[in-house]
Short mmCIF file of C-alpha atoms and ligand atoms in Angstrom, two decimals:
data_model
loop_
_atom_site.label_atom_id
_atom_site.label_comp_id
_atom_site.label_asym_id
_atom_site.label_seq_id
_atom_site.Cartn_x
_atom_site.Cartn_y
_atom_site.Cartn_z
CA MET A 1 -0.99 -37.71 -11.00
CA PRO A 2 -1.78 -34.37 -9.77
CA LEU A 3 0.72 -32.02 -8.65
CA SER A 4 1.02 -31.48 -4.73
CA LEU A 5 3.08 -28.27 -2.86
CA ARG A 6 4.89 -29.56 0.44
CA LYS A 7 7.22 -27.12 0.26
CA ILE A 8 7.20 -23.59 -0.78
CA ALA A 9 9.31 -20.57 -0.44
CA CYS A 10 8.98 -17.17 -0.96
CA ILE A 11 11.57 -14.82 -2.17
CA GLY A 12 10.54 -11.06 -0.67
CA ALA A 13 9.88 -11.01 3.09
CA GLY A 14 8.36 -7.63 2.89
CA TYR A 15 4.81 -6.06 3.60
CA VAL A 16 3.08 -8.94 1.58
CA GLY A 17 5.58 -11.87 1.56
CA GLY A 18 5.80 -11.76 5.29
CA PRO A 19 2.01 -11.99 6.12
CA THR A 20 1.00 -14.24 3.05
CA MET A 21 3.62 -16.64 4.17
CA ALA A 22 2.88 -16.28 7.78
CA VAL A 23 -0.62 -17.02 6.75
CA ILE A 24 -0.41 -19.78 4.75
CA ALA A 25 1.68 -21.66 7.38
CA ASP A 26 -0.66 -20.86 9.63
CA ARG A 27 -3.77 -22.47 7.54
CA CYS A 28 -1.29 -25.43 6.42
CA PRO A 29 0.56 -26.87 9.17
CA ASP A 30 1.73 -29.95 7.36
CA ILE A 31 3.20 -27.47 4.34
CA ASP A 32 6.71 -26.37 4.89
CA VAL A 33 7.39 -22.31 4.48
CA THR A 34 10.39 -20.71 3.83
CA VAL A 35 10.36 -17.04 3.93
CA LEU A 36 14.03 -15.29 2.11
CA ASP A 37 15.24 -12.02 1.55
CA LEU A 38 18.56 -10.46 0.71
CA ASN A 39 17.54 -7.84 3.70
CA ALA A 40 19.63 -9.44 6.71
CA GLU A 41 17.78 -6.94 8.94
CA ARG A 42 14.59 -7.79 8.17
CA ILE A 43 14.97 -11.36 8.40
CA ALA A 44 16.19 -10.80 11.99
CA ALA A 45 12.98 -8.71 12.73
CA TRP A 46 10.96 -11.56 11.70
CA ASN A 47 12.97 -13.69 13.42
CA SER A 48 12.41 -11.25 16.86
CA ALA A 49 9.70 -10.43 18.74
CA ASP A 50 9.48 -6.88 17.35
CA LEU A 51 8.14 -7.45 13.43
CA PRO A 52 9.36 -5.22 10.85
CA VAL A 53 5.50 -4.52 9.68
CA TYR A 54 2.88 -3.62 11.99
CA GLU A 55 -0.30 -5.59 11.11
CA PRO A 56 -3.54 -5.84 13.55
CA GLY A 57 -3.05 -9.78 13.75
CA LEU A 58 -0.03 -10.47 12.45
CA ALA A 59 2.28 -11.09 15.71
CA ALA A 60 -0.32 -13.56 16.59
CA VAL A 61 -0.11 -15.47 13.38
CA VAL A 62 3.29 -15.24 12.79
CA SER A 63 3.83 -16.66 16.81
CA ARG A 64 1.69 -20.16 15.78
CA ALA A 65 3.51 -20.76 12.96
CA ARG A 66 7.44 -20.04 13.08
CA GLY A 67 9.66 -22.41 14.10
CA ARG A 68 6.93 -24.88 13.26
CA ASN A 69 6.61 -24.81 9.39
CA LEU A 70 7.30 -21.38 8.95
CA ARG A 71 10.96 -19.54 8.87
CA PHE A 72 12.71 -16.26 7.78
CA VAL A 73 16.54 -17.08 6.23
CA GLY A 74 19.03 -14.72 4.41
CA GLN A 75 19.82 -15.41 1.04
CA THR A 76 22.60 -17.92 1.41
CA GLU A 77 20.73 -19.64 3.50
CA GLY A 78 17.64 -19.77 1.36
CA ALA A 79 19.57 -21.01 -1.70
CA ALA A 80 18.98 -24.63 -0.02
CA TYR A 81 15.45 -24.18 0.43
CA VAL A 82 14.75 -22.96 -2.80
CA ALA A 83 16.38 -26.03 -4.17
CA ALA A 84 13.99 -28.62 -2.07
CA ALA A 85 11.00 -26.22 -3.22
CA ASP A 86 8.06 -27.29 -5.20
CA ALA A 87 6.86 -23.91 -5.63
CA VAL A 88 8.70 -20.44 -5.51
CA PHE A 89 6.94 -17.14 -4.79
CA ILE A 90 8.64 -14.17 -6.24
CA SER A 91 7.41 -11.36 -3.74
CA VAL A 92 10.00 -8.72 -4.08
CA ASN A 93 9.47 -4.80 -4.90
CA THR A 94 8.18 -3.56 -7.86
CA PRO A 95 8.68 0.12 -7.84
CA THR A 96 8.80 2.98 -10.59
CA LYS A 97 12.20 2.95 -12.71
CA THR A 98 13.66 5.72 -12.21
CA GLU A 99 16.18 5.71 -15.23
CA GLY A 100 16.71 4.08 -18.67
CA GLU A 101 13.39 3.36 -21.02
CA GLY A 102 10.38 4.54 -18.91
CA ALA A 103 11.70 6.15 -16.09
CA GLY A 104 9.22 7.71 -14.56
CA LYS A 105 6.39 5.31 -15.31
CA ALA A 106 7.42 2.15 -15.89
CA SER A 107 7.91 -0.68 -13.04
CA ASP A 108 11.46 -1.88 -12.04
CA LEU A 109 11.49 -5.81 -12.66
CA ARG A 110 15.54 -5.68 -12.05
CA TYR A 111 14.61 -7.49 -8.17
CA VAL A 112 11.92 -9.49 -9.66
CA GLU A 113 14.69 -10.81 -12.73
CA SER A 114 17.65 -11.07 -9.49
CA CYS A 115 15.18 -13.53 -8.50
CA ALA A 116 14.57 -15.25 -11.97
CA ARG A 117 18.28 -15.43 -11.91
CA PHE A 118 18.76 -16.94 -8.28
CA ILE A 119 15.86 -19.34 -9.13
CA ALA A 120 17.19 -20.55 -12.24
CA ALA A 121 20.47 -21.14 -10.77
CA HIS A 122 19.39 -23.22 -7.68
CA ALA A 123 16.00 -24.78 -8.50
CA THR A 124 16.10 -28.73 -9.18
CA GLY A 125 13.86 -31.04 -10.51
CA HIS A 126 10.46 -29.34 -11.07
CA THR A 127 9.23 -25.64 -10.13
CA ILE A 128 6.42 -24.10 -9.93
CA VAL A 129 7.13 -20.03 -9.68
CA ILE A 130 4.89 -18.17 -8.66
CA GLU A 131 4.36 -14.06 -9.40
CA LYS A 132 3.19 -12.68 -6.54
CA SER A 133 4.66 -9.30 -6.60
CA THR A 134 2.28 -6.96 -8.91
CA MET A 135 4.12 -7.17 -12.61
CA PRO A 136 3.35 -5.51 -15.95
CA VAL A 137 1.08 -7.54 -18.20
CA ARG A 138 3.75 -10.03 -20.08
CA ALA A 139 6.24 -9.43 -17.23
CA ALA A 140 5.91 -13.47 -17.30
CA ASP A 141 7.67 -13.63 -20.97
CA CYS A 142 10.35 -12.13 -19.28
CA ILE A 143 10.87 -14.36 -16.25
CA LYS A 144 10.41 -17.32 -18.92
CA SER A 145 13.28 -16.34 -20.81
CA ILE A 146 15.55 -16.15 -17.43
CA LEU A 147 14.85 -19.85 -16.20
CA ALA A 148 15.18 -21.20 -19.58
CA THR A 149 18.96 -20.52 -18.71
CA ALA A 150 18.83 -23.12 -15.85
CA ARG A 151 20.53 -26.55 -15.89
CA PRO A 152 19.47 -29.29 -18.28
CA GLY A 153 16.70 -31.54 -17.09
CA VAL A 154 15.62 -28.74 -14.48
CA THR A 155 12.04 -27.58 -15.52
CA PHE A 156 9.34 -24.55 -14.46
CA ASP A 157 6.28 -23.43 -15.31
CA ILE A 158 4.98 -19.91 -13.81
CA LEU A 159 1.50 -18.33 -12.42
CA SER A 160 0.75 -15.09 -11.61
CA ASN A 161 -1.42 -15.23 -8.11
CA PRO A 162 -1.20 -11.18 -7.54
CA GLU A 163 -1.95 -10.36 -4.00
CA PHE A 164 -4.94 -7.83 -2.84
CA LEU A 165 -4.33 -7.55 1.02
CA ALA A 166 -4.60 -3.97 1.87
CA GLU A 167 -2.01 -2.38 5.28
CA GLY A 168 -3.30 -2.26 8.15
CA THR A 169 -6.43 -4.93 7.16
CA ALA A 170 -4.08 -7.72 5.57
CA ILE A 171 -4.63 -10.37 8.11
CA ARG A 172 -8.36 -10.23 7.82
CA ASP A 173 -7.80 -9.62 3.98
CA LEU A 174 -5.45 -12.91 3.88
CA GLU A 175 -7.71 -14.79 5.64
CA GLN A 176 -11.19 -13.76 4.05
CA PRO A 177 -10.06 -13.09 0.89
CA ASP A 178 -12.60 -11.50 -1.68
CA ARG A 179 -11.01 -13.25 -4.61
CA VAL A 180 -7.92 -15.45 -4.40
CA LEU A 181 -6.80 -15.15 -8.83
CA ILE A 182 -4.19 -17.52 -10.28
CA GLY A 183 -3.37 -17.31 -13.48
CA GLY A 184 -1.46 -19.79 -15.49
CA GLU A 185 -1.24 -21.78 -18.62
CA ARG A 186 -1.27 -25.37 -17.19
CA PRO A 187 -4.70 -26.32 -15.61
CA GLU A 188 -2.33 -28.87 -12.97
CA SER A 189 0.05 -26.05 -11.85
CA ILE A 190 -3.00 -24.13 -11.13
CA ALA A 191 -5.01 -27.26 -9.35
CA ALA A 192 -1.72 -27.50 -7.04
CA LEU A 193 -2.04 -24.01 -5.94
CA ALA A 194 -6.08 -23.27 -5.58
CA GLU A 195 -5.46 -26.54 -3.56
CA ILE A 196 -3.14 -24.54 -0.85
CA TYR A 197 -5.96 -22.03 -0.82
CA ARG A 198 -9.10 -23.88 -0.73
CA ARG A 199 -8.10 -24.92 2.66
CA TRP A 200 -9.47 -22.22 4.08
CA VAL A 201 -10.79 -20.17 0.86
CA PRO A 202 -14.16 -20.90 -0.35
CA THR A 203 -13.66 -22.37 -3.93
CA GLU A 204 -16.26 -20.27 -5.68
CA ARG A 205 -13.88 -17.01 -4.66
CA ILE A 206 -10.76 -18.94 -6.13
CA LEU A 207 -10.74 -17.72 -9.62
CA SER A 208 -8.42 -18.97 -12.21
CA THR A 209 -7.50 -17.28 -15.77
CA GLY A 210 -5.18 -16.74 -18.19
CA LEU A 211 -1.55 -15.17 -17.20
CA TRP A 212 -2.09 -12.06 -19.29
CA SER A 213 -5.40 -11.33 -17.48
CA ALA A 214 -3.88 -11.99 -13.95
CA GLU A 215 -1.08 -9.47 -14.35
CA LEU A 216 -3.43 -6.93 -16.29
CA SER A 217 -6.75 -7.40 -13.66
CA LYS A 218 -4.20 -6.41 -10.77
CA LEU A 219 -3.34 -3.39 -12.17
CA VAL A 220 -6.39 -2.91 -13.31
CA ALA A 221 -8.09 -3.69 -9.94
CA ASN A 222 -5.79 -0.78 -7.70
CA ALA A 223 -6.27 1.88 -10.97
CA PHE A 224 -9.94 1.60 -10.02
CA LEU A 225 -9.53 1.97 -6.49
CA ALA A 226 -7.35 4.67 -6.93
CA GLN A 227 -10.06 6.12 -9.90
CA ARG A 228 -12.58 6.06 -6.79
CA VAL A 229 -10.92 8.04 -4.76
CA SER A 230 -10.02 10.59 -7.00
CA SER A 231 -13.64 11.22 -8.55
CA ILE A 232 -14.26 11.89 -4.94
CA ASN A 233 -11.67 13.70 -4.27
CA SER A 234 -12.58 15.98 -7.17
CA ILE A 235 -16.24 16.18 -6.30
CA SER A 236 -14.90 17.13 -2.50
CA ALA A 237 -13.66 20.66 -4.32
CA LEU A 238 -16.94 21.32 -5.84
CA CYS A 239 -18.56 21.06 -2.46
CA GLU A 240 -16.42 23.16 -1.29
CA VAL A 241 -17.19 25.97 -3.58
CA THR A 242 -21.17 25.15 -3.55
CA GLY A 243 -21.50 24.61 0.12
CA ALA A 244 -22.73 20.94 -0.33
CA ASP A 245 -20.76 18.22 1.74
CA ILE A 246 -18.83 15.28 0.75
CA GLY A 247 -20.23 12.81 3.14
CA GLU A 248 -23.69 13.63 2.49
CA VAL A 249 -22.37 13.36 -1.59
CA ALA A 250 -20.91 10.26 -1.13
CA ALA A 251 -23.57 8.41 0.38
CA VAL A 252 -26.47 9.09 -1.68
CA VAL A 253 -24.06 8.31 -4.40
CA GLY A 254 -22.89 5.18 -2.84
CA ALA A 255 -26.56 4.00 -1.94
CA ASP A 256 -26.99 2.84 -5.35
CA SER A 257 -26.40 -0.35 -5.31
CA ARG A 258 -24.51 -0.85 -9.08
CA ILE A 259 -21.83 2.36 -7.04
CA GLY A 260 -21.50 0.83 -3.66
CA PRO A 261 -20.55 2.78 -0.83
CA LYS A 262 -16.82 1.14 -0.70
CA PHE A 263 -13.86 3.87 -1.33
CA LEU A 264 -16.05 7.02 -1.50
CA ARG A 265 -13.81 8.57 1.53
CA ALA A 266 -12.47 11.69 0.45
CA SER A 267 -9.34 12.52 1.67
CA VAL A 268 -6.18 14.94 1.49
CA GLY A 269 -5.31 12.20 -1.52
CA PHE A 270 -4.63 8.15 -1.72
CA GLY A 271 -0.95 7.27 -0.48
CA GLU A 272 0.42 3.71 -0.42
CA SER A 273 3.85 2.23 -2.37
CA CYS A 274 1.03 0.68 -5.15
CA PHE A 275 -1.68 2.93 -6.66
CA GLN A 276 0.40 5.28 -8.26
CA LYS A 277 3.46 2.70 -9.38
CA ASP A 278 0.81 0.57 -10.55
CA LEU A 279 -1.40 3.56 -12.27
CA LEU A 280 1.63 4.74 -14.08
CA SER A 281 2.51 1.07 -14.70
CA LEU A 282 -1.21 0.70 -16.96
CA ILE A 283 -0.26 3.97 -17.94
CA TYR A 284 3.32 3.06 -19.90
CA ILE A 285 2.05 -0.36 -20.93
CA SER A 286 -1.25 1.68 -22.60
CA GLU A 287 1.13 3.65 -24.03
CA SER A 288 3.58 1.53 -25.45
CA TYR A 289 0.33 -0.23 -27.37
CA GLY A 290 -0.12 3.29 -29.10
CA LEU A 291 -3.29 3.71 -26.90
CA THR A 292 -2.82 7.19 -26.04
CA GLU A 293 -6.33 7.98 -24.95
CA VAL A 294 -6.32 5.22 -22.84
CA ALA A 295 -3.20 6.41 -21.06
CA ALA A 296 -4.41 10.06 -21.07
CA TYR A 297 -7.58 9.01 -19.25
CA TRP A 298 -5.55 7.13 -16.09
CA GLN A 299 -3.02 9.51 -15.87
CA GLN A 300 -5.64 12.23 -14.75
CA VAL A 301 -6.50 10.03 -11.97
CA VAL A 302 -2.52 10.66 -11.46
CA ASP A 303 -2.91 14.58 -12.06
CA LEU A 304 -5.86 14.88 -9.72
CA ASN A 305 -4.39 13.32 -6.79
CA GLN A 306 -1.51 15.35 -7.22
CA TRP A 307 -3.69 18.48 -7.06
CA GLN A 308 -5.97 17.57 -3.83
CA LYS A 309 -2.50 17.40 -2.00
CA HIS A 310 -1.44 20.72 -3.11
CA ARG A 311 -4.93 21.94 -2.51
CA PHE A 312 -4.80 20.83 0.77
CA ALA A 313 -1.39 22.18 1.67
CA ASP A 314 -2.53 25.59 0.10
CA GLN A 315 -5.31 25.83 2.22
CA ILE A 316 -3.03 25.21 5.38
CA ALA A 317 -1.04 28.21 4.47
CA ALA A 318 -3.45 30.65 3.45
CA PRO A 319 -4.95 31.72 6.59
CA ILE A 320 -1.27 31.82 8.31
CA ALA A 321 1.08 32.80 5.24
CA ASP A 322 2.39 36.61 5.23
CA ALA A 323 2.02 38.66 2.27
CA GLU A 324 4.46 37.01 0.07
CA GLY A 325 3.44 33.83 0.93
CA SER A 326 6.08 32.65 3.04
CA LEU A 327 5.64 30.42 6.74
CA ARG A 328 8.66 31.33 7.72
CA GLY A 329 8.08 31.47 11.66
CA ARG A 330 5.05 29.16 11.60
CA ARG A 331 4.72 26.48 13.47
CA ILE A 332 2.44 23.53 12.45
CA ALA A 333 0.97 20.66 13.75
CA ILE A 334 0.63 16.95 11.52
CA LEU A 335 -0.87 14.52 13.27
CA GLY A 336 -0.19 11.54 11.26
CA PHE A 337 2.03 10.49 8.96
CA ALA A 338 1.17 7.29 7.78
CA PHE A 339 -0.47 6.77 4.44
CA LYS A 340 -3.63 5.35 6.52
CA LYS A 341 -4.05 4.25 9.90
CA ASP A 342 -3.10 0.94 11.41
CA THR A 343 0.15 0.75 9.13
CA ASN A 344 4.16 2.24 9.67
CA ASP A 345 3.99 2.28 6.25
CA VAL A 346 5.34 6.01 4.70
CA ARG A 347 5.38 5.08 0.93
CA GLU A 348 3.90 7.57 -1.19
CA THR A 349 2.18 9.17 2.05
CA PRO A 350 0.46 12.32 0.74
CA ALA A 351 1.88 13.42 4.30
CA ILE A 352 5.43 13.67 2.45
CA ASP A 353 3.69 15.84 -0.37
CA VAL A 354 2.14 18.02 2.14
CA CYS A 355 4.95 18.38 4.55
CA ARG A 356 7.77 18.98 1.93
CA GLN A 357 5.28 22.15 0.34
CA LEU A 358 4.74 23.29 4.06
CA LEU A 359 8.65 22.89 4.76
CA ALA A 360 9.64 24.75 1.35
CA ARG A 361 7.50 27.94 2.35
CA GLY A 362 9.52 28.28 5.57
CA ALA A 363 7.07 26.43 8.30
CA THR A 364 8.38 24.28 11.25
CA LEU A 365 6.68 20.91 11.38
CA ALA A 366 5.70 19.26 14.37
CA VAL A 367 5.18 15.62 13.70
CA HIS A 368 3.09 13.03 15.29
CA ASP A 369 2.40 9.58 14.51
CA TYR A 370 1.53 6.61 16.50
CA ARG A 371 3.43 4.19 14.26
CA VAL A 372 5.68 5.64 12.53
CA THR A 373 9.50 6.00 13.68
CA PRO A 374 11.11 9.46 13.89
CA GLU A 375 13.67 7.68 11.43
CA SER A 376 11.44 7.29 8.59
CA VAL A 377 9.82 10.72 9.18
CA ARG A 378 13.07 12.33 9.15
CA SER A 379 14.13 9.76 6.30
CA GLU A 380 11.48 11.78 3.90
CA LEU A 381 11.30 15.32 5.63
CA GLY A 382 14.69 15.35 6.61
CA ALA A 383 15.64 16.89 9.98
CA GLN A 384 15.47 20.78 9.16
CA GLY A 385 12.40 21.99 10.56
CA VAL A 386 11.04 18.87 11.62
CA GLU A 387 10.44 18.04 14.86
CA VAL A 388 9.11 14.93 15.18
CA ALA A 389 6.45 14.68 18.87
CA ALA A 390 5.78 11.77 20.59
CA THR A 391 2.27 12.33 21.20
CA PRO A 392 -0.19 14.72 19.89
CA GLU A 393 0.08 16.84 22.72
CA ALA A 394 3.39 17.81 21.99
CA ALA A 395 2.66 18.46 18.54
CA LEU A 396 0.08 20.66 19.29
CA ALA A 397 1.69 22.85 21.98
CA GLY A 398 2.30 26.35 20.24
CA ALA A 399 1.08 25.67 16.98
CA ASP A 400 -0.17 28.34 14.30
CA GLY A 401 -2.31 25.53 12.61
CA VAL A 402 -2.94 21.75 12.68
CA ALA A 403 -3.23 19.13 10.09
CA VAL A 404 -4.86 16.00 10.49
CA LEU A 405 -3.24 13.42 7.87
CA THR A 406 -3.56 10.11 9.00
CA GLU A 407 -7.12 8.60 10.15
CA TRP A 408 -5.95 7.14 13.87
CA SER A 409 -8.85 6.47 15.44
CA ALA A 410 -7.20 7.97 18.76
CA TYR A 411 -7.27 11.53 16.63
CA ALA A 412 -10.66 11.64 16.46
CA THR A 413 -11.25 11.37 20.14
CA LEU A 414 -9.04 14.65 20.91
CA ASP A 415 -10.06 16.52 23.70
CA TRP A 416 -10.50 19.63 21.84
CA ALA A 417 -11.63 21.78 25.15
CA LEU A 418 -8.28 20.70 26.71
CA LEU A 419 -5.95 20.88 23.71
CA ALA A 420 -7.21 24.48 22.45
CA GLY A 421 -5.37 26.11 25.18
CA MET A 422 -2.30 25.00 23.53
CA LEU A 423 -2.77 26.33 20.27
CA LYS A 424 -2.04 29.72 19.30
CA ALA A 425 -4.76 32.39 18.80
CA GLY A 426 -6.72 31.74 15.69
CA ALA A 427 -5.40 28.73 14.97
CA VAL A 428 -7.39 26.38 11.99
CA ILE A 429 -8.02 22.49 12.49
CA HIS A 430 -7.38 21.41 8.82
CA ASP A 431 -8.97 17.71 8.62
CA GLY A 432 -7.92 15.86 5.63
CA ARG A 433 -9.51 12.48 6.74
CA ASN A 434 -12.78 14.05 7.98
CA ILE A 435 -12.55 12.16 11.17
CA VAL A 436 -12.25 15.53 13.91
CA ASP A 437 -15.14 15.51 16.19
CA ALA A 438 -16.10 18.45 14.43
CA THR A 439 -19.07 19.39 17.29
CA ALA A 440 -16.03 19.14 19.87
CA VAL A 441 -14.08 21.62 17.95
CA ARG A 442 -16.19 23.95 18.00
CA ARG A 443 -17.56 23.86 21.20
CA ALA A 444 -13.52 24.81 22.08
CA GLY A 445 -13.99 27.69 19.90
CA LEU A 446 -11.68 26.49 17.08
CA THR A 447 -12.51 26.83 13.37
CA LEU A 448 -12.37 23.57 11.58
CA ARG A 449 -12.07 23.10 7.76
CA SER A 450 -12.57 19.70 6.35
CA ILE A 451 -12.48 18.40 2.80
CA GLY A 452 -15.20 18.49 0.80
CA ARG A 453 -17.20 20.67 3.53
CA GLY A 454 -18.60 23.42 2.24
CA ALA A 455 -18.75 26.91 4.11
CA GLN A 456 -22.21 26.06 6.21
CA THR A 457 -21.03 23.55 8.17
CA ASN A 458 -17.37 25.44 9.03
CA ALA A 459 -19.24 28.35 9.90
P1 NAD B 501 8.86 -4.41 0.34
O1 NAD B 501 9.65 -3.13 -0.47
O2 NAD B 501 8.09 -4.02 1.18
O3 NAD B 501 9.33 -5.88 0.33
C1 NAD B 501 10.13 -6.38 -0.36
C2 NAD B 501 11.17 -7.22 -0.33
O4 NAD B 501 11.88 -7.75 -1.31
C3 NAD B 501 12.44 -6.31 0.60
O5 NAD B 501 12.42 -7.05 1.66
C4 NAD B 501 13.57 -6.42 0.03
O6 NAD B 501 14.79 -6.73 0.46
C5 NAD B 501 13.23 -8.17 -1.18
N1 NAD B 501 14.10 -8.11 -2.16
C6 NAD B 501 14.28 -7.43 -3.30
N2 NAD B 501 14.72 -8.29 -3.88
C7 NAD B 501 15.21 -9.27 -3.38
C8 NAD B 501 16.26 -10.11 -4.33
N3 NAD B 501 16.76 -10.29 -5.44
N4 NAD B 501 16.08 -11.45 -3.37
C9 NAD B 501 15.97 -11.75 -1.97
N5 NAD B 501 15.10 -10.39 -1.59
C10 NAD B 501 14.69 -9.42 -2.35
O7 NAD B 501 7.30 -4.85 -1.01
P2 NAD B 501 6.14 -5.09 -0.65
O8 NAD B 501 5.02 -4.02 -0.18
O9 NAD B 501 6.26 -6.19 0.27
O10 NAD B 501 5.76 -5.38 -2.12
C11 NAD B 501 5.85 -6.70 -3.14
C12 NAD B 501 5.19 -6.74 -4.01
O11 NAD B 501 3.67 -7.12 -3.74
C13 NAD B 501 5.32 -5.31 -4.93
O12 NAD B 501 5.25 -5.86 -6.23
C14 NAD B 501 3.47 -4.96 -4.41
O13 NAD B 501 3.36 -4.02 -5.76
C15 NAD B 501 2.71 -5.81 -4.47
N6 NAD B 501 1.66 -5.74 -3.40
C16 NAD B 501 2.03 -4.78 -2.19
C17 NAD B 501 1.13 -4.68 -1.38
C18 NAD B 501 0.96 -3.76 0.12
O14 NAD B 501 0.32 -3.88 0.59
N7 NAD B 501 2.50 -3.93 0.20
C19 NAD B 501 -0.59 -5.25 -1.55
C20 NAD B 501 -0.50 -6.23 -2.87
C21 NAD B 501 0.64 -5.99 -3.84
C1 UGA B 502 -4.66 -1.03 -1.96
C2 UGA B 502 -5.68 -1.94 -2.12
O1 UGA B 502 -7.18 -1.55 -1.45
C3 UGA B 502 -5.24 -3.51 -1.99
O2 UGA B 502 -6.27 -4.23 -2.72
C4 UGA B 502 -3.81 -3.90 -2.94
O3 UGA B 502 -3.37 -5.14 -3.10
C5 UGA B 502 -2.95 -2.94 -2.48
O4 UGA B 502 -3.36 -1.24 -2.64
C6 UGA B 502 -1.80 -3.05 -3.43
O5 UGA B 502 -1.46 -3.48 -4.68
O6 UGA B 502 -0.32 -2.44 -2.78
P1 UGA B 502 -3.45 -0.16 0.18
O7 UGA B 502 -2.95 0.65 -0.38
O8 UGA B 502 -2.79 -1.13 1.17
O9 UGA B 502 -4.13 -1.00 -0.41
O10 UGA B 502 -4.65 0.45 1.15
P2 UGA B 502 -6.33 1.31 0.72
O11 UGA B 502 -7.08 1.12 1.69
O12 UGA B 502 -6.13 1.11 -0.24
O13 UGA B 502 -5.76 3.10 0.55
C7 UGA B 502 -4.67 3.37 -0.59
C8 UGA B 502 -4.94 4.70 -0.16
O14 UGA B 502 -6.05 5.34 -0.57
C9 UGA B 502 -4.51 5.49 1.40
O15 UGA B 502 -3.71 6.48 1.27
C10 UGA B 502 -5.91 5.60 1.93
O16 UGA B 502 -6.21 6.49 2.80
C11 UGA B 502 -6.98 5.90 0.58
N1 UGA B 502 -8.04 6.14 0.74
C12 UGA B 502 -8.86 4.81 0.71
C13 UGA B 502 -8.94 7.01 0.46
O17 UGA B 502 -8.12 8.15 0.74
N2 UGA B 502 -10.43 6.97 0.52
C14 UGA B 502 -11.17 6.07 0.49
O18 UGA B 502 -12.05 6.12 0.61
C15 UGA B 502 -10.46 4.79 0.34
#
């Protein structure tokens, strides 16, 4: 008899678990969806009007499903829902290990393992366990061995169903994905999960593979995206010294249909909790199989990203540092702290590295962002020398230099004619996202320095 998933549970109510389950519940009103998390504060926020994740369109999706077939519960209450579930998604964090074997590179699977133990303890009958978290290839082996400790008569099958949503566009990505990937060993389990997605995703976009291909494909997809950003950023430096314009170069290169125009925006560097972590995981896996050249190839994508952030911080400092390179007494306005627009997420945001470097040289920073809370800024930078500004104007007042670090749309339309008088004389605007209106800046008599734009466009 074909399997049918009527009750599902998801462990982990973060940036992936929350929105993904909300969309499944919204699209499948007949499926009972429970999301559980250890973090009681997060669960309370999911049950309030002030959701813990900022995503355009998310509040509407949650409000349609919550209280109908979508619930958010704490871990203790969640045990009964895991027991009753036909399928349990694991959607917890898999950060880079900070200690032990593989520290600094390998993904830390302790949260995943703890979920597997929880499922083994509470599941009843037959349960499909679905890896939604991004895992190293062959992680399912480790989950299988933990599940094998369950009571006799309790059985499991494992699927890998990695998530490809991007923050800021998560709802659109979930509702209209390029592809849904389901890796597994048993066709009936794959078909049961595919049946859920088929409610709104065209069949040809639901790809099925073996378990190991699915796990590896997710890491590789992120590595390829990150590689494109590092590639264009490497060329941005070359544009700056040769007088070429990175926007023009990217448009020409991206017009080749074999290359395509996406992910060719030069920037201060890529951020987000996953690109670097997944690259490091890929590097660690390659090293552990003795593939030194493969590891070195991907390491360069990470290194280039670090270099780009440092290069940008140096450019901000150059015109205002004293002879010793110190920025003491200098105030720098930081416009944008999130790792990209339309999210409140600051994990691995390039702003952290850039700001820390400026602080280390003695600068005072005035940080503005439309969605990031002052607590998030302070938890990354500390309070010393850091002021969180409520408006861009408040950040810019009295600034010796300006750095645009997130591409919030509103920064593209700032009224520089009005703002010019608030800045210290000679303050340079460093655009780390190439969104600032160059004509308006120049008309206001200010100097703009954009990523990858050669001297002739900055003159
Ligand atoms: P997150 O940190 O926002 O959320 C993870 C949640 O899991 C947290 O709320 C945490 O409290 C909870 N948790 C951890 N251990 C638990 C346990 N044992 N029991 C119950 N709850 C537990 O992480 P995220 O951004 O949602 O990412 C989750 C996974 O999805 C990661 O593997 C990540 O690589 C992957 N991913 C993330 C994105 C993204 O855009 N953030 C996109 C695709 C894939
Ligand atoms: C990325 C991938 O796009 C998702 O497919 C994947 O699911 C997710 O990681 C994950 O696994 O976590 P996300 O990081 O949310 O999504 O957002 P992106 O749009 O990919 O941006 C990542 C970083 O690259 C941002 O800092 C962004 O500003 C930067 N970027 C992106 C550029 O600098 N230039 C570009 O052209 C594109």
